[in-house]
């Protein structure tokens, strides 16, 4: 085993223990929570090692990093999640490798994703990014739609050919009433999810929690956690 593989294996084991403990504390089954490893800034070689270690879900937030990495790992059985703020001029590239876009936050992006999905003859999973720091009608500092815009955006996704509404995503806000209150933020996301599922039962994915707050997300009911640093460590950016 190489030094890097041993390092990643040890880190993965620690994260797995954290998730398992959080599930036990919340009275949930471990299989209810999917780990997505955020591989941004890390090379394709790390993605290959992670796959060898059993990871099947990876995430990226910059198309210029993600596209060549996904190409280099095209032979692996991986589900690729795009989690960053997405500009419409990057949509055609992202559609080439992403299975799920977790950062859908405006109607114009829905239209662009739908057109690209139809052109590529594929179905794309979509999560609505909810900005818990945004006022009505606004977007959040880190992207996302205000809570009162979720229903309208959900309807747009469901009406768009080539797209599938899978659920919601959030990033713990740095400002507003939920700043520094991750558990409260994730509880609020679950309330929004419950309302969404009343009209869209299949949209039951809730992506929340990262390296520093995954326990709060699991306690609130998240189905997916996005972990980068706790698995891969702190390394310099690509190129």
Coordinates of C-alpha atoms in Angstrom, one line a residue:
X1 CA 0.0 0.0 0.0
X2 CA 1.4 3.4 -1.0
X3 CA 1.8 6.2 1.6
X4 CA -1.0 8.1 0.0
X5 CA -3.4 5.1 -0.1
X6 CA -2.6 4.4 3.5
X7 CA -3.3 8.1 4.4
X8 CA -6.6 8.1 2.6
X9 CA -7.6 4.8 4.0
X10 CA -7.0 6.0 7.6
X11 CA -8.9 9.2 6.9
X12 CA -11.8 7.4 5.4
X13 CA -12.0 5.1 8.4
X14 CA -12.2 8.1 10.7
X15 CA -14.9 9.7 8.7
X16 CA -16.8 6.5 8.5
X17 CA -16.6 6.2 12.3
X18 CA -18.0 9.7 12.6
X19 CA -20.9 9.0 10.3
X20 CA -21.7 5.7 12.0
X21 CA -21.6 7.3 15.5
X22 CA -23.8 10.2 14.3
X23 CA -26.3 7.7 12.8
X24 CA -26.3 5.7 16.1
X25 CA -26.9 8.8 18.2
X26 CA -29.7 9.9 15.9
X27 CA -31.3 6.5 15.9
X28 CA -30.7 6.1 12.2
X29 CA -29.3 3.2 10.1
X30 CA -25.8 3.8 8.7
X31 CA -27.0 3.0 5.2
X32 CA -29.4 6.0 5.3
X33 CA -26.4 8.3 4.8
X34 CA -24.3 8.4 1.7
X35 CA -20.8 9.8 1.8
X36 CA -19.8 12.0 -1.1
X37 CA -16.0 12.8 -1.1
X38 CA -15.4 16.3 -2.4
X39 CA -12.2 15.9 -4.6
X40 CA -11.8 19.5 -5.6
X41 CA -8.2 20.6 -5.9
X42 CA -7.0 17.0 -5.7
X43 CA -5.6 14.9 -8.7
X44 CA -7.3 12.1 -10.6
X45 CA -4.8 9.7 -8.9
X46 CA -6.5 10.4 -5.6
X47 CA -9.9 9.7 -7.1
X48 CA -8.6 6.3 -8.3
X49 CA -7.3 5.5 -4.9
X50 CA -10.6 6.5 -3.3
X51 CA -12.4 4.2 -5.8
X52 CA -10.1 1.3 -4.7
X53 CA -11.1 2.1 -1.1
X54 CA -14.8 1.7 -1.9
X55 CA -15.8 5.3 -2.5
X56 CA -18.5 5.6 -5.3
X57 CA -19.7 9.2 -5.0
X58 CA -17.3 12.1 -5.7
X59 CA -18.0 15.8 -6.0
X60 CA -16.4 18.8 -7.8
X61 CA -17.1 22.5 -7.7
X62 CA -15.1 23.9 -10.7
X63 CA -15.6 22.6 -14.2
X64 CA -12.1 23.4 -15.3
X65 CA -10.8 21.0 -12.6
X66 CA -13.6 18.5 -12.9
X67 CA -13.8 17.9 -16.7
X68 CA -10.3 16.6 -17.2
X69 CA -10.4 14.6 -14.0
X70 CA -13.6 12.9 -14.9
X71 CA -12.2 12.1 -18.3
X72 CA -9.1 10.5 -16.7
X73 CA -11.4 8.4 -14.5
X74 CA -14.0 7.5 -17.0
X75 CA -13.4 3.8 -16.7
X76 CA -14.4 3.9 -13.0
X77 CA -17.9 3.2 -11.7
X78 CA -18.4 6.6 -10.0
X79 CA -21.3 9.0 -9.5
X80 CA -20.1 12.5 -10.1
X81 CA -21.8 15.4 -8.3
X82 CA -21.3 19.0 -9.3
X83 CA -21.6 21.2 -6.1
X84 CA -20.2 24.6 -7.1
X85 CA -21.9 27.7 -8.4
X86 CA -22.6 27.0 -12.0
X87 CA -22.5 29.5 -14.8
X88 CA -24.6 28.7 -17.9
X89 CA -21.6 28.8 -20.2
X90 CA -20.2 25.8 -18.4
X91 CA -23.3 23.7 -18.5
X92 CA -22.5 21.9 -21.7
X93 CA -19.2 20.7 -20.3
X94 CA -20.7 19.8 -16.9
X95 CA -23.4 17.7 -18.6
X96 CA -20.6 15.6 -20.1
X97 CA -19.7 14.0 -16.8
X98 CA -22.0 15.0 -13.9
X99 CA -24.7 12.7 -12.8
X100 CA -26.2 15.2 -10.3
X101 CA -25.9 19.0 -10.2
X102 CA -26.5 20.0 -6.5
X103 CA -26.4 23.7 -7.1
X104 CA -29.5 24.5 -9.2
X105 CA -30.6 27.9 -8.0
X106 CA -32.3 29.9 -10.8
X107 CA -34.7 29.3 -13.7
X108 CA -32.1 30.3 -16.4
X109 CA -29.8 27.5 -15.2
X110 CA -32.7 25.0 -15.4
X111 CA -33.3 26.0 -19.0
X112 CA -29.7 25.6 -19.9
X113 CA -29.3 22.3 -18.1
X114 CA -32.4 20.9 -19.8
X115 CA -31.2 21.9 -23.3
X116 CA -27.8 20.3 -22.7
X117 CA -29.3 17.2 -21.2
X118 CA -31.6 16.7 -24.2
X119 CA -28.7 17.4 -26.6
X120 CA -26.7 14.7 -24.7
X121 CA -29.6 12.3 -24.7
X122 CA -29.4 11.8 -20.9
X123 CA -31.2 12.5 -17.7
X124 CA -29.6 14.7 -15.1
X125 CA -30.4 14.7 -11.4
X126 CA -30.9 18.1 -9.9
X127 CA -30.8 19.4 -6.3
X128 CA -32.1 22.8 -5.5
X129 CA -29.5 24.7 -3.5
X130 CA -31.3 26.5 -0.7
X131 CA -29.7 29.7 0.6
X132 CA -30.7 30.1 4.3
X133 CA -29.0 33.5 4.3
X134 CA -31.0 35.0 1.4
X135 CA -34.0 37.3 1.6
X136 CA -37.1 36.6 -0.6
X137 CA -36.3 36.8 -4.3
X138 CA -32.5 37.0 -3.7
X139 CA -29.6 34.5 -4.0
X140 CA -27.3 33.7 -1.2
X141 CA -23.7 34.8 -0.8
X142 CA -22.5 31.3 -1.7
X143 CA -25.2 30.7 -4.3
X144 CA -28.7 29.2 -3.7
X145 CA -32.3 30.3 -3.9
X146 CA -34.2 31.8 -0.9
X147 CA -36.5 29.3 0.8
X148 CA -39.6 30.9 -0.6
X149 CA -38.3 30.3 -4.2
X150 CA -38.0 26.5 -3.8
X151 CA -41.5 25.6 -4.9
X152 CA -41.3 27.6 -8.1
X153 CA -37.9 26.3 -9.0
X154 CA -39.0 22.7 -8.3
X155 CA -41.9 23.1 -10.7
X156 CA -39.6 24.4 -13.4
X157 CA -37.2 21.4 -13.0
X158 CA -40.1 18.9 -13.1
X159 CA -41.4 20.5 -16.3
X160 CA -37.9 20.6 -18.0
X161 CA -37.1 17.7 -20.3
X162 CA -34.0 15.7 -19.4
X163 CA -34.0 16.8 -15.7
X164 CA -35.0 14.9 -12.6
X165 CA -35.8 16.6 -9.3
X166 CA -33.9 14.7 -6.6
X167 CA -34.1 17.0 -3.6
X168 CA -32.3 19.8 -1.8
X169 CA -28.8 21.0 -0.9
X170 CA -27.5 23.7 1.4
X171 CA -24.2 25.0 2.7
X172 CA -24.3 26.2 6.3
X173 CA -24.5 30.0 6.0
X174 CA -21.9 32.4 7.2
X175 CA -24.3 35.3 7.7
X176 CA -27.9 35.8 8.9
X177 CA -29.9 34.1 11.6
X178 CA -28.3 30.7 11.0
X179 CA -24.7 31.8 11.0
X180 CA -22.8 29.5 13.4
X181 CA -25.9 27.5 14.1
X182 CA -25.4 24.5 11.8
X183 CA -27.9 22.2 13.5
X184 CA -30.6 24.9 13.3
X185 CA -29.8 25.5 9.7
X186 CA -30.0 21.8 8.8
X187 CA -33.3 21.5 10.7
X188 CA -34.7 24.3 8.7
X189 CA -33.6 22.6 5.5
X190 CA -35.4 19.4 6.6
X191 CA -38.6 21.5 7.1
X192 CA -38.3 22.8 3.6
X193 CA -37.6 19.3 2.3
X194 CA -40.8 18.0 4.0
X195 CA -42.8 20.6 2.2
X196 CA -41.2 19.8 -1.1
X197 CA -41.8 16.0 -0.7
X198 CA -45.4 16.6 -0.1
X199 CA -45.8 17.5 -3.8
X200 CA -42.7 15.7 -5.1
X201 CA -42.4 12.4 -3.1
X202 CA -39.4 11.2 -5.1
X203 CA -37.4 14.3 -4.3
X204 CA -36.1 12.9 -1.0
X205 CA -32.4 13.6 -1.2
X206 CA -31.0 16.1 1.3
X207 CA -27.4 17.0 0.9
X208 CA -26.0 18.9 3.9
X209 CA -23.0 18.8 6.1
X210 CA -19.3 18.9 5.4
X211 CA -16.1 18.0 7.3
X212 CA -16.7 20.3 10.2
X213 CA -20.5 19.7 10.7
X214 CA -21.4 16.4 9.3
X215 CA -22.7 15.2 12.7
X216 CA -25.2 18.1 12.8
X217 CA -26.4 17.2 9.3
X218 CA -26.9 13.5 10.1
X219 CA -28.7 14.4 13.3
X220 CA -31.1 16.7 11.3
X221 CA -31.8 13.9 8.8
X222 CA -29.5 14.6 5.8
X223 CA -29.3 11.7 3.4
X224 CA -25.9 12.8 1.9
X225 CA -22.9 14.5 3.4
X226 CA -20.1 16.1 1.4
X227 CA -16.7 15.6 3.0
X228 CA -13.4 16.9 1.5
X229 CA -10.7 18.0 3.9
X230 CA -11.4 15.3 6.5
X231 CA -10.7 12.6 3.9
X232 CA -8.1 14.2 1.6
X233 CA -6.3 16.6 3.9
X234 CA -5.1 20.1 3.1
X235 CA -3.2 20.2 -0.2
X236 CA -2.3 22.9 -2.7
X237 CA -4.7 23.7 -5.5
X238 CA -4.4 22.1 -8.9
X239 CA -2.5 24.2 -11.5

